[in-house]
Amino acid sequence: MEKIKITIDNTEVEVSKGATIYHAAKQIGIDIPVLCYLNLEHLNIENRPGGCRICVVEVEGRRNLAPSCSTECTPGMVVHTHNLRVMNARKTVLELILSDHPKECLVCSSSGQCDLQKLSQMMGIREIHAVENAEMSTYRKDFSPALRRDMDKCIMCRRCETICNDVQTVGALSAVNRGFMSVVAPAFEQDLVDSPCTFCGQCVAVCPTGALTPFDDTAKVIRALSDPSKTVIVQTAPAVRAALGEEFGLEPGTLVTGKMVAALRSLGFDKVFDTDFAADLTIMEEGTELLDRIGRYLSGEKDVKLPILTSCCPAWVNFFEEYYPDMLDIPSTARSPQQMFGAIAKNYYADLLKVKREDLVVVSVMPCLAKKYECQREEFSTNGNRDVDFSISTRELASLIKSCNINFDSLTEEEFDQPLGESTGAAVIFGATGGVIEAAVRTAYELFTGKKLEKIDFKELRGLDGIRMATVDFNGTPIHIGIAHQLGNARKLLDGIRSGMYNFHAIEIMACPGGCIGGAGQPLHHGHSDIIKARFDAIYREDSQKKIRKSHENPFIIKLYEEFLGHPLSEKSHHLLHTHYFDKHKK
Amino acid sequence: MAQFKMHLLVCGGTGCRASQSEIIVENLKSEIKNLGLENDAQVVITGCFGFCEKGPIVKIVPDNTFYTQVKPEDCAEIVREHILKGRKVKRLLYEDPETQKHIEDSKHMNFYQKQIRIALRNCGFIDPENIDEYIARDGYAALGNIITGMSPQEAIDIMKKSGLRGRGGGGFPTGIKWEIASKNKADQKYVVCNADEGDPGAFMDRSILEGDPHSVIEAMAICGYCIGATKGIVYIRAEYPLAIKRLKIAARQSRAYGLLGQDILGSGFSFDIELRYGAGAFVCGEETALIKSMEGLRGEPTVKPPFPAEKGYLGKPTNVNNVETFANVPAIFLKGAEWFSSIGTAKSKGTKVFALAGKINNVGLIEVPMGITLREVIFEIGGGIKDGKKFKAVQTGGPSGGCLTEKHLDTPIDFDNLIAAGSMMGSGGMIVMDEDDCMVSVAKFYLEFTVEESCGKCAPCRIGNKRLHEILEKICSGKGVEADIDYLKNLSRVIKDTALCGLGQTSPNPVLSTIECGACYEKCKFTAIHVQ
Amino acid sequence: MSALILQDCHKKTIEEICIYYKNDPGDLIKILHKAQTAFGYLPESVQREIAFHLKISVAKVYGVVTFYSFFTMTPKGKHPISVCMGTACYVRGAEKVLDELKDQLRIKVGGVTENGKFSLDCLRCVGACGLAPVLLIGEKVYGRVEASQIKGILDSYQD
């Protein structure tokens, strides 16, 4: 790669041709502040509209200040990042942005997390120059089951628009209107629920302010916990334990399973269970379904639908219901682990405890915002009582722990309760892209071949590339597997299948970058994609440390089938653990 | 045009059509028929004569008699007296406002005397809907010469030598622009004509397209040959129905004559054009925004570099020039780069078309050599201030420009001098204000425009202009304080320094330049007396 | 915003426009122009139908419609009035003319009278600066208009 030299703040730096001033400065430890710019390097996601103008620098010989995020270095360039002209411009522009932003930081749900707030502190803004009663751009607020939009706080960084259109290809959002009243919104500024939004929440994950925030049910959880007539149980998704620690200042990638369990118990949950248990159950059902379809396909049955697609990710389910209504018979009918857990809890565990369904409250802690929507889907309720009553996010759990003055760091590690707390390494890796299919392969291999799996790690299925393809040898039968994370990549795979370009047996799809570990309910990455990478590694670390690493060897799963379900795909399983999909356009 | 003894040229520009010029054409024709003069005289609808103030205009050639403010009921008299009997209709002749004498022909009118018409050379002389009239005035000769006898680089060198700078406002040297686009290799390149004139009070591009569409088409083809493009696109305002109609007719005729399409004049060079319509967004005059709009997107500008010459329409090298720039091109090749560069100042060659309007006697479209002074434009060509009032300021460059006062009257007009004076050439609007006008409220008017037309992409333009406008409102309502002026200055400078595109970077000019003027603010700072 | 329920003939019109431009999203603005000519405005249902044919998101279509001031989502009055707000007209009193129109019609800029007879808009320079201030009613241009003439002009539109 060709190298060029430039000078930044009197320091010479050598950079690759094509590098921006922002990156060149970073190389020598100069952190130019940015606001709209977002670069998730590990995931190939970039938002660079050059719109906020916070990152401007002076380039000698140029008439105007240059946005460092999108100005390429040229040989001999001389740059000043903090002279009076630059500082005055940045401060004035920031004041302008703040002059059109509500000053309710004290009660804003993004307070402490807000990039704009941080920037304002860093720049030492102490007053906002503008005429009295300067007009603010205001918009209708929009509450959906998963996220809320308060676009008065929007600063037009366009990150959400980029994510929704370029990365996820959902197309729910677009910049609308012009000038002072421009804002990112669904068509006709209608509610998100009336748009093709999948509730993946990735717009929330990248929003630098409080414009896009999760819909928060924590208050209802607290009320349930303090209601003596209710038995309140909680399930925690695999990705939560790999990220929760970040909210308490621990290094990204620190696993906090034991402390998390202790904290939940301390919060007053009657039982602390693990969604991982339900993940193992999912593998039993989905893996059996996979084998059933492959078996029938190999025996020559014509109308077998292949590939089978995973269905754990609710945003993904929403996506194919919206965009691939002609292919609704391809995904596995298995419910997601969250909903399997809910169904087993309300229909099996409630009986064990001898409590009425209505008096058992199931709370889930999820890395995900779409899960909030999923648990509200009608098909997952019985007589109006949901299988999963409330879903809260990793971040919401963290603030709940903090607000209950629990010192997370000093907690002694504890174990999950039984029977719904036992899980295998296969379940843990559900949290990362490729994990579900690897877990399925571990079980399907043994069930299909009748042989013991020697090499448990399927490294060929792992990684952070958006689309991955691999062939696994089932004792002479090649099984073709496709994996995609982020819905845009899923669309590419699906279109390829629709057009007959691809021939897969099984495909795993996760809506969020990196899988659930990059979910929108997780601690915010603030543009640092290495955090997602660290969580990714942590998940596989936990797997490798587990004694049991194959779902069908989970003793409590075996017991559940013996005592209650019978066998995978049994009638009871169908009733409780499987679902059906809807064409969104027919609703 | 040869077989008739006399031609009656009737202005068919939008302004004159609004004052019934179409009925005038009908009446003239029927009277000629009544008197059996069909073989002697012909009525021709032309493009704009420029002298809109006194429209509708009827001009009679060869004697250049210039009838102003003609009414439909005057037609019979004109035909009977002038055409049949050879006597001029005195009462319809232009009356010099100073001497109050009737002037018999256009050549002796102050309005035309100081003008040099290059871009407007055919406007008002030919029927824009007839390609033969364009060809009769050497139309398409330049294209023919170039594509059959010149290499693209030779033609680019002529353009560079001519010193022509972009007339859309920025003033970038056209030849260099073409050279950059020609050097970028690609399987497809594009020539784009920016006809999205949106500056309030500017209508020169529209007049050229209405009066001489072929010159633009010819120039686009020349540009295509130079940069290696086979496709041209005219991005034109949808609000210009007449220009669109004439452009379409012109393109159809050129195709029929083999001057557009495959293998033009057997040279092996192919080129054709298509039209795209703007939809009412001023920012689309900025070339990157224009390209976004042509791609069917919101017309939001993008960060430069990459420039359109590297990555433009559909990611391909694209050369964007505005209408007036193109209209100069055929003339440069016909008369030579030396001729062109002999007109104008050291760094600004040729002429510039201005739309002269406001409190001035001769409202209209003028083309003057670079280097002419504002005094000559306003007091000689423009005939001075209306109703004998005192001159206060002239606004040039529209929303990107500023107000120039008494002290600038003798400054030679060119790109650099106007910038030095705190204004801009812009696309060529020139609005004259008299002693009754308040410059703060004019600045406010332009800010209102910018606030409405800001695309909203970058913060300084989206919010900053709104705040500038609010402070101006405060000052205009008499509530201003001293600190407001400092804040206006700082905010204006930051917006200029940080906004993403040319629209934002120039939007505070009307404010800064009126502050420079000083007096006006002093008067209205704390009182509301400026509102007349 | 006004609701228009698309009949089959409407859908056919939209489909034909889109097919004419090969369902190419790059021609979205041309398609919107044609559709607005056909329907007089661009209601939600029309935008949805266009998005469907071009296989792009409705949000994107709406984003484009709301960016360009030429596109409108409200039907115009029977006699659409446009006041030129170019600089030449402005300095020659266009604002007073506009205010008078607002008073007489009792609507704001962008509005339509209750009986649907008139709608009121501003536009930037029609290029008849010699006639400033200028207003258009339909295709007809009124030049050198004074506020006092407005009532008479409006009264001349009987139907």
PDB file of C-alpha atoms in Angstrom, chain B residues 238-400:
ATOM      1  CA  ALA B 238     -40.128  21.538 -13.915  1.00  0.00           C
ATOM      2  CA  GLU B 239     -41.506  25.067 -13.465  1.00  0.00           C
ATOM      3  CA  TYR B 240     -40.054  26.040 -16.864  1.00  0.00           C
ATOM      4  CA  PRO B 241     -42.620  24.501 -19.229  1.00  0.00           C
ATOM      5  CA  LEU B 242     -41.736  26.708 -22.192  1.00  0.00           C
ATOM      6  CA  ALA B 243     -38.012  26.035 -21.896  1.00  0.00           C
ATOM      7  CA  ILE B 244     -38.705  22.307 -21.635  1.00  0.00           C
ATOM      8  CA  LYS B 245     -40.917  22.406 -24.712  1.00  0.00           C
ATOM      9  CA  ARG B 246     -38.340  24.301 -26.786  1.00  0.00           C
ATOM     10  CA  LEU B 247     -35.516  22.086 -25.642  1.00  0.00           C
ATOM     11  CA  LYS B 248     -37.468  19.012 -26.633  1.00  0.00           C
ATOM     12  CA  ILE B 249     -38.260  20.472 -30.046  1.00  0.00           C
ATOM     13  CA  ALA B 250     -34.627  21.432 -30.527  1.00  0.00           C
ATOM     14  CA  ALA B 251     -33.353  17.978 -29.600  1.00  0.00           C
ATOM     15  CA  ARG B 252     -35.833  16.366 -31.971  1.00  0.00           C
ATOM     16  CA  GLN B 253     -34.730  18.618 -34.812  1.00  0.00           C
ATOM     17  CA  SER B 254     -31.050  18.005 -34.091  1.00  0.00           C
ATOM     18  CA  ARG B 255     -31.622  14.297 -34.163  1.00  0.00           C
ATOM     19  CA  ALA B 256     -33.458  14.583 -37.468  1.00  0.00           C
ATOM     20  CA  TYR B 257     -30.503  16.510 -38.900  1.00  0.00           C
ATOM     21  CA  GLY B 258     -28.028  13.947 -37.608  1.00  0.00           C
ATOM     22  CA  LEU B 259     -26.513  16.461 -35.189  1.00  0.00           C
ATOM     23  CA  LEU B 260     -27.394  14.293 -32.233  1.00  0.00           C
ATOM     24  CA  GLY B 261     -27.444  10.526 -32.109  1.00  0.00           C
ATOM     25  CA  GLN B 262     -25.193   7.892 -33.607  1.00  0.00           C
ATOM     26  CA  ASP B 263     -22.132   8.788 -35.651  1.00  0.00           C
ATOM     27  CA  ILE B 264     -22.678  12.553 -35.823  1.00  0.00           C
ATOM     28  CA  LEU B 265     -21.706  13.955 -39.238  1.00  0.00           C
ATOM     29  CA  GLY B 266     -19.950  10.703 -40.051  1.00  0.00           C
ATOM     30  CA  SER B 267     -17.286  11.461 -37.456  1.00  0.00           C
ATOM     31  CA  GLY B 268     -17.808   8.277 -35.515  1.00  0.00           C
ATOM     32  CA  PHE B 269     -18.733  10.359 -32.464  1.00  0.00           C
ATOM     33  CA  SER B 270     -22.115   9.611 -30.944  1.00  0.00           C
ATOM     34  CA  PHE B 271     -23.956  11.755 -28.468  1.00  0.00           C
ATOM     35  CA  ASP B 272     -27.493  12.278 -27.338  1.00  0.00           C
ATOM     36  CA  ILE B 273     -29.288  14.093 -24.577  1.00  0.00           C
ATOM     37  CA  GLU B 274     -32.201  13.460 -22.284  1.00  0.00           C
ATOM     38  CA  LEU B 275     -34.118  15.661 -19.882  1.00  0.00           C
ATOM     39  CA  ARG B 276     -34.504  15.287 -16.144  1.00  0.00           C
ATOM     40  CA  TYR B 277     -36.800  17.503 -14.170  1.00  0.00           C
ATOM     41  CA  GLY B 278     -35.999  19.253 -10.969  1.00  0.00           C
ATOM     42  CA  ALA B 279     -38.759  19.407  -8.467  1.00  0.00           C
ATOM     43  CA  GLY B 280     -38.293  22.596  -6.565  1.00  0.00           C
ATOM     44  CA  ALA B 281     -35.159  22.363  -4.477  1.00  0.00           C
ATOM     45  CA  PHE B 282     -32.697  25.227  -4.732  1.00  0.00           C
ATOM     46  CA  VAL B 283     -29.895  23.118  -3.296  1.00  0.00           C
ATOM     47  CA  CYS B 284     -30.018  20.937  -6.416  1.00  0.00           C
ATOM     48  CA  GLY B 285     -28.148  23.700  -8.185  1.00  0.00           C
ATOM     49  CA  GLU B 286     -25.139  22.408  -6.232  1.00  0.00           C
ATOM     50  CA  GLU B 287     -23.598  19.789  -8.479  1.00  0.00           C
ATOM     51  CA  THR B 288     -23.367  16.883  -6.020  1.00  0.00           C
ATOM     52  CA  ALA B 289     -26.959  17.478  -4.924  1.00  0.00           C
ATOM     53  CA  LEU B 290     -28.024  17.700  -8.540  1.00  0.00           C
ATOM     54  CA  ILE B 291     -26.463  14.309  -9.189  1.00  0.00           C
ATOM     55  CA  LYS B 292     -28.284  12.784  -6.213  1.00  0.00           C
ATOM     56  CA  SER B 293     -31.509  14.212  -7.540  1.00  0.00           C
ATOM     57  CA  MET B 294     -30.868  12.791 -11.009  1.00  0.00           C
ATOM     58  CA  GLU B 295     -30.433   9.400  -9.367  1.00  0.00           C
ATOM     59  CA  GLY B 296     -33.938   9.659  -7.944  1.00  0.00           C
ATOM     60  CA  LEU B 297     -32.844  10.524  -4.429  1.00  0.00           C
ATOM     61  CA  ARG B 298     -33.208  13.422  -2.034  1.00  0.00           C
ATOM     62  CA  GLY B 299     -31.056  16.202  -3.383  1.00  0.00           C
ATOM     63  CA  GLU B 300     -28.572  16.284  -0.542  1.00  0.00           C
ATOM     64  CA  PRO B 301     -25.030  17.364  -1.370  1.00  0.00           C
ATOM     65  CA  THR B 302     -22.149  15.041  -0.625  1.00  0.00           C
ATOM     66  CA  VAL B 303     -18.683  15.807   0.657  1.00  0.00           C
ATOM     67  CA  LYS B 304     -16.191  16.805  -2.045  1.00  0.00           C
ATOM     68  CA  PRO B 305     -13.805  15.212  -2.948  1.00  0.00           C
ATOM     69  CA  PRO B 306     -14.684  12.996  -4.706  1.00  0.00           C
ATOM     70  CA  PHE B 307     -15.697  15.534  -7.300  1.00  0.00           C
ATOM     71  CA  PRO B 308     -18.269  14.660  -9.964  1.00  0.00           C
ATOM     72  CA  ALA B 309     -15.446  14.588 -12.497  1.00  0.00           C
ATOM     73  CA  GLU B 310     -14.175  11.487 -10.687  1.00  0.00           C
ATOM     74  CA  LYS B 311     -17.355   9.987  -9.287  1.00  0.00           C
ATOM     75  CA  GLY B 312     -20.557  11.593 -10.423  1.00  0.00           C
ATOM     76  CA  TYR B 313     -23.843  10.392 -11.836  1.00  0.00           C
ATOM     77  CA  LEU B 314     -24.211   6.658 -11.128  1.00  0.00           C
ATOM     78  CA  GLY B 315     -20.629   6.739  -9.873  1.00  0.00           C
ATOM     79  CA  LYS B 316     -19.238   7.667 -13.297  1.00  0.00           C
ATOM     80  CA  PRO B 317     -17.139  10.705 -14.245  1.00  0.00           C
ATOM     81  CA  THR B 318     -19.548  13.545 -14.840  1.00  0.00           C
ATOM     82  CA  ASN B 319     -19.031  17.076 -16.041  1.00  0.00           C
ATOM     83  CA  VAL B 320     -21.579  19.572 -14.809  1.00  0.00           C
ATOM     84  CA  ASN B 321     -21.848  23.054 -16.322  1.00  0.00           C
ATOM     85  CA  ASN B 322     -24.686  25.479 -16.211  1.00  0.00           C
ATOM     86  CA  VAL B 323     -26.705  26.763 -19.143  1.00  0.00           C
ATOM     87  CA  GLU B 324     -24.960  30.094 -19.577  1.00  0.00           C
ATOM     88  CA  THR B 325     -21.523  28.456 -19.492  1.00  0.00           C
ATOM     89  CA  PHE B 326     -22.540  26.113 -22.272  1.00  0.00           C
ATOM     90  CA  ALA B 327     -24.109  28.911 -24.295  1.00  0.00           C
ATOM     91  CA  ASN B 328     -20.695  30.579 -24.507  1.00  0.00           C
ATOM     92  CA  VAL B 329     -18.945  27.501 -25.858  1.00  0.00           C
ATOM     93  CA  PRO B 330     -19.949  27.443 -29.550  1.00  0.00           C
ATOM     94  CA  ALA B 331     -19.093  31.140 -29.859  1.00  0.00           C
ATOM     95  CA  ILE B 332     -15.630  30.534 -28.414  1.00  0.00           C
ATOM     96  CA  PHE B 333     -14.887  27.879 -30.985  1.00  0.00           C
ATOM     97  CA  LEU B 334     -16.297  29.941 -33.844  1.00  0.00           C
ATOM     98  CA  LYS B 335     -14.498  33.146 -33.037  1.00  0.00           C
ATOM     99  CA  GLY B 336     -11.472  31.793 -31.244  1.00  0.00           C
ATOM    100  CA  ALA B 337     -10.090  31.740 -27.723  1.00  0.00           C
ATOM    101  CA  GLU B 338      -8.144  34.965 -28.312  1.00  0.00           C
ATOM    102  CA  TRP B 339     -11.284  36.844 -29.232  1.00  0.00           C
ATOM    103  CA  PHE B 340     -13.056  35.608 -26.135  1.00  0.00           C
ATOM    104  CA  SER B 341     -10.187  36.289 -23.773  1.00  0.00           C
ATOM    105  CA  SER B 342      -9.792  39.785 -25.171  1.00  0.00           C
ATOM    106  CA  ILE B 343     -13.103  40.621 -23.516  1.00  0.00           C
ATOM    107  CA  GLY B 344     -13.242  41.074 -19.771  1.00  0.00           C
ATOM    108  CA  THR B 345     -10.703  41.464 -16.988  1.00  0.00           C
ATOM    109  CA  ALA B 346      -7.412  39.739 -16.226  1.00  0.00           C
ATOM    110  CA  LYS B 347      -8.954  36.791 -14.462  1.00  0.00           C
ATOM    111  CA  SER B 348     -12.559  36.899 -15.642  1.00  0.00           C
ATOM    112  CA  LYS B 349     -12.956  36.606 -19.365  1.00  0.00           C
ATOM    113  CA  GLY B 350     -15.941  37.176 -21.583  1.00  0.00           C
ATOM    114  CA  THR B 351     -19.323  38.448 -20.526  1.00  0.00           C
ATOM    115  CA  LYS B 352     -21.885  37.789 -17.869  1.00  0.00           C
ATOM    116  CA  VAL B 353     -25.625  37.745 -18.148  1.00  0.00           C
ATOM    117  CA  PHE B 354     -27.487  39.506 -15.369  1.00  0.00           C
ATOM    118  CA  ALA B 355     -31.140  39.670 -14.549  1.00  0.00           C
ATOM    119  CA  LEU B 356     -31.532  43.303 -13.654  1.00  0.00           C
ATOM    120  CA  ALA B 357     -34.539  43.945 -11.454  1.00  0.00           C
ATOM    121  CA  GLY B 358     -35.877  45.839  -8.515  1.00  0.00           C
ATOM    122  CA  LYS B 359     -36.257  49.604  -8.234  1.00  0.00           C
ATOM    123  CA  ILE B 360     -34.728  50.328 -11.581  1.00  0.00           C
ATOM    124  CA  ASN B 361     -36.171  51.804 -14.746  1.00  0.00           C
ATOM    125  CA  ASN B 362     -35.078  49.172 -17.231  1.00  0.00           C
ATOM    126  CA  VAL B 363     -35.826  45.803 -15.746  1.00  0.00           C
ATOM    127  CA  GLY B 364     -34.535  43.084 -17.964  1.00  0.00           C
ATOM    128  CA  LEU B 365     -31.936  40.618 -19.015  1.00  0.00           C
ATOM    129  CA  ILE B 366     -28.575  42.041 -19.958  1.00  0.00           C
ATOM    130  CA  GLU B 367     -25.237  40.681 -21.034  1.00  0.00           C
ATOM    131  CA  VAL B 368     -22.230  42.826 -20.261  1.00  0.00           C
ATOM    132  CA  PRO B 369     -18.489  42.407 -20.528  1.00  0.00           C
ATOM    133  CA  MET B 370     -16.695  41.442 -17.333  1.00  0.00           C
ATOM    134  CA  GLY B 371     -15.094  44.537 -15.867  1.00  0.00           C
ATOM    135  CA  ILE B 372     -18.023  46.862 -16.474  1.00  0.00           C
ATOM    136  CA  THR B 373     -18.836  48.923 -13.392  1.00  0.00           C
ATOM    137  CA  LEU B 374     -22.007  48.746 -11.386  1.00  0.00           C
ATOM    138  CA  ARG B 375     -22.537  52.410 -12.166  1.00  0.00           C
ATOM    139  CA  GLU B 376     -22.635  51.718 -15.891  1.00  0.00           C
ATOM    140  CA  VAL B 377     -25.012  48.811 -15.392  1.00  0.00           C
ATOM    141  CA  ILE B 378     -27.398  50.604 -13.090  1.00  0.00           C
ATOM    142  CA  PHE B 379     -27.380  54.122 -14.437  1.00  0.00           C
ATOM    143  CA  GLU B 380     -26.714  53.622 -18.142  1.00  0.00           C
ATOM    144  CA  ILE B 381     -28.108  50.237 -19.100  1.00  0.00           C
ATOM    145  CA  GLY B 382     -30.621  50.186 -16.280  1.00  0.00           C
ATOM    146  CA  GLY B 383     -31.645  53.766 -16.866  1.00  0.00           C
ATOM    147  CA  GLY B 384     -31.278  54.733 -13.195  1.00  0.00           C
ATOM    148  CA  ILE B 385     -33.524  54.387 -10.203  1.00  0.00           C
ATOM    149  CA  LYS B 386     -37.283  54.339 -10.569  1.00  0.00           C
ATOM    150  CA  ASP B 387     -39.318  57.409  -9.711  1.00  0.00           C
ATOM    151  CA  GLY B 388     -36.178  59.511  -9.305  1.00  0.00           C
ATOM    152  CA  LYS B 389     -35.345  58.016  -5.908  1.00  0.00           C
ATOM    153  CA  LYS B 390     -31.866  57.691  -4.483  1.00  0.00           C
ATOM    154  CA  PHE B 391     -29.774  54.601  -5.046  1.00  0.00           C
ATOM    155  CA  LYS B 392     -29.092  52.688  -1.868  1.00  0.00           C
ATOM    156  CA  ALA B 393     -27.637  49.313  -2.717  1.00  0.00           C
ATOM    157  CA  VAL B 394     -27.564  46.562  -5.241  1.00  0.00           C
ATOM    158  CA  GLN B 395     -27.794  42.946  -4.298  1.00  0.00           C
ATOM    159  CA  THR B 396     -25.842  40.536  -6.465  1.00  0.00           C
ATOM    160  CA  GLY B 397     -25.470  36.808  -6.247  1.00  0.00           C
ATOM    161  CA  GLY B 398     -28.907  36.186  -4.774  1.00  0.00           C
ATOM    162  CA  PRO B 399     -28.985  34.219  -1.542  1.00  0.00           C
ATOM    163  CA  SER B 400     -25.257  33.558  -1.843  1.00  0.00           C
TER     164      SER B 400
END
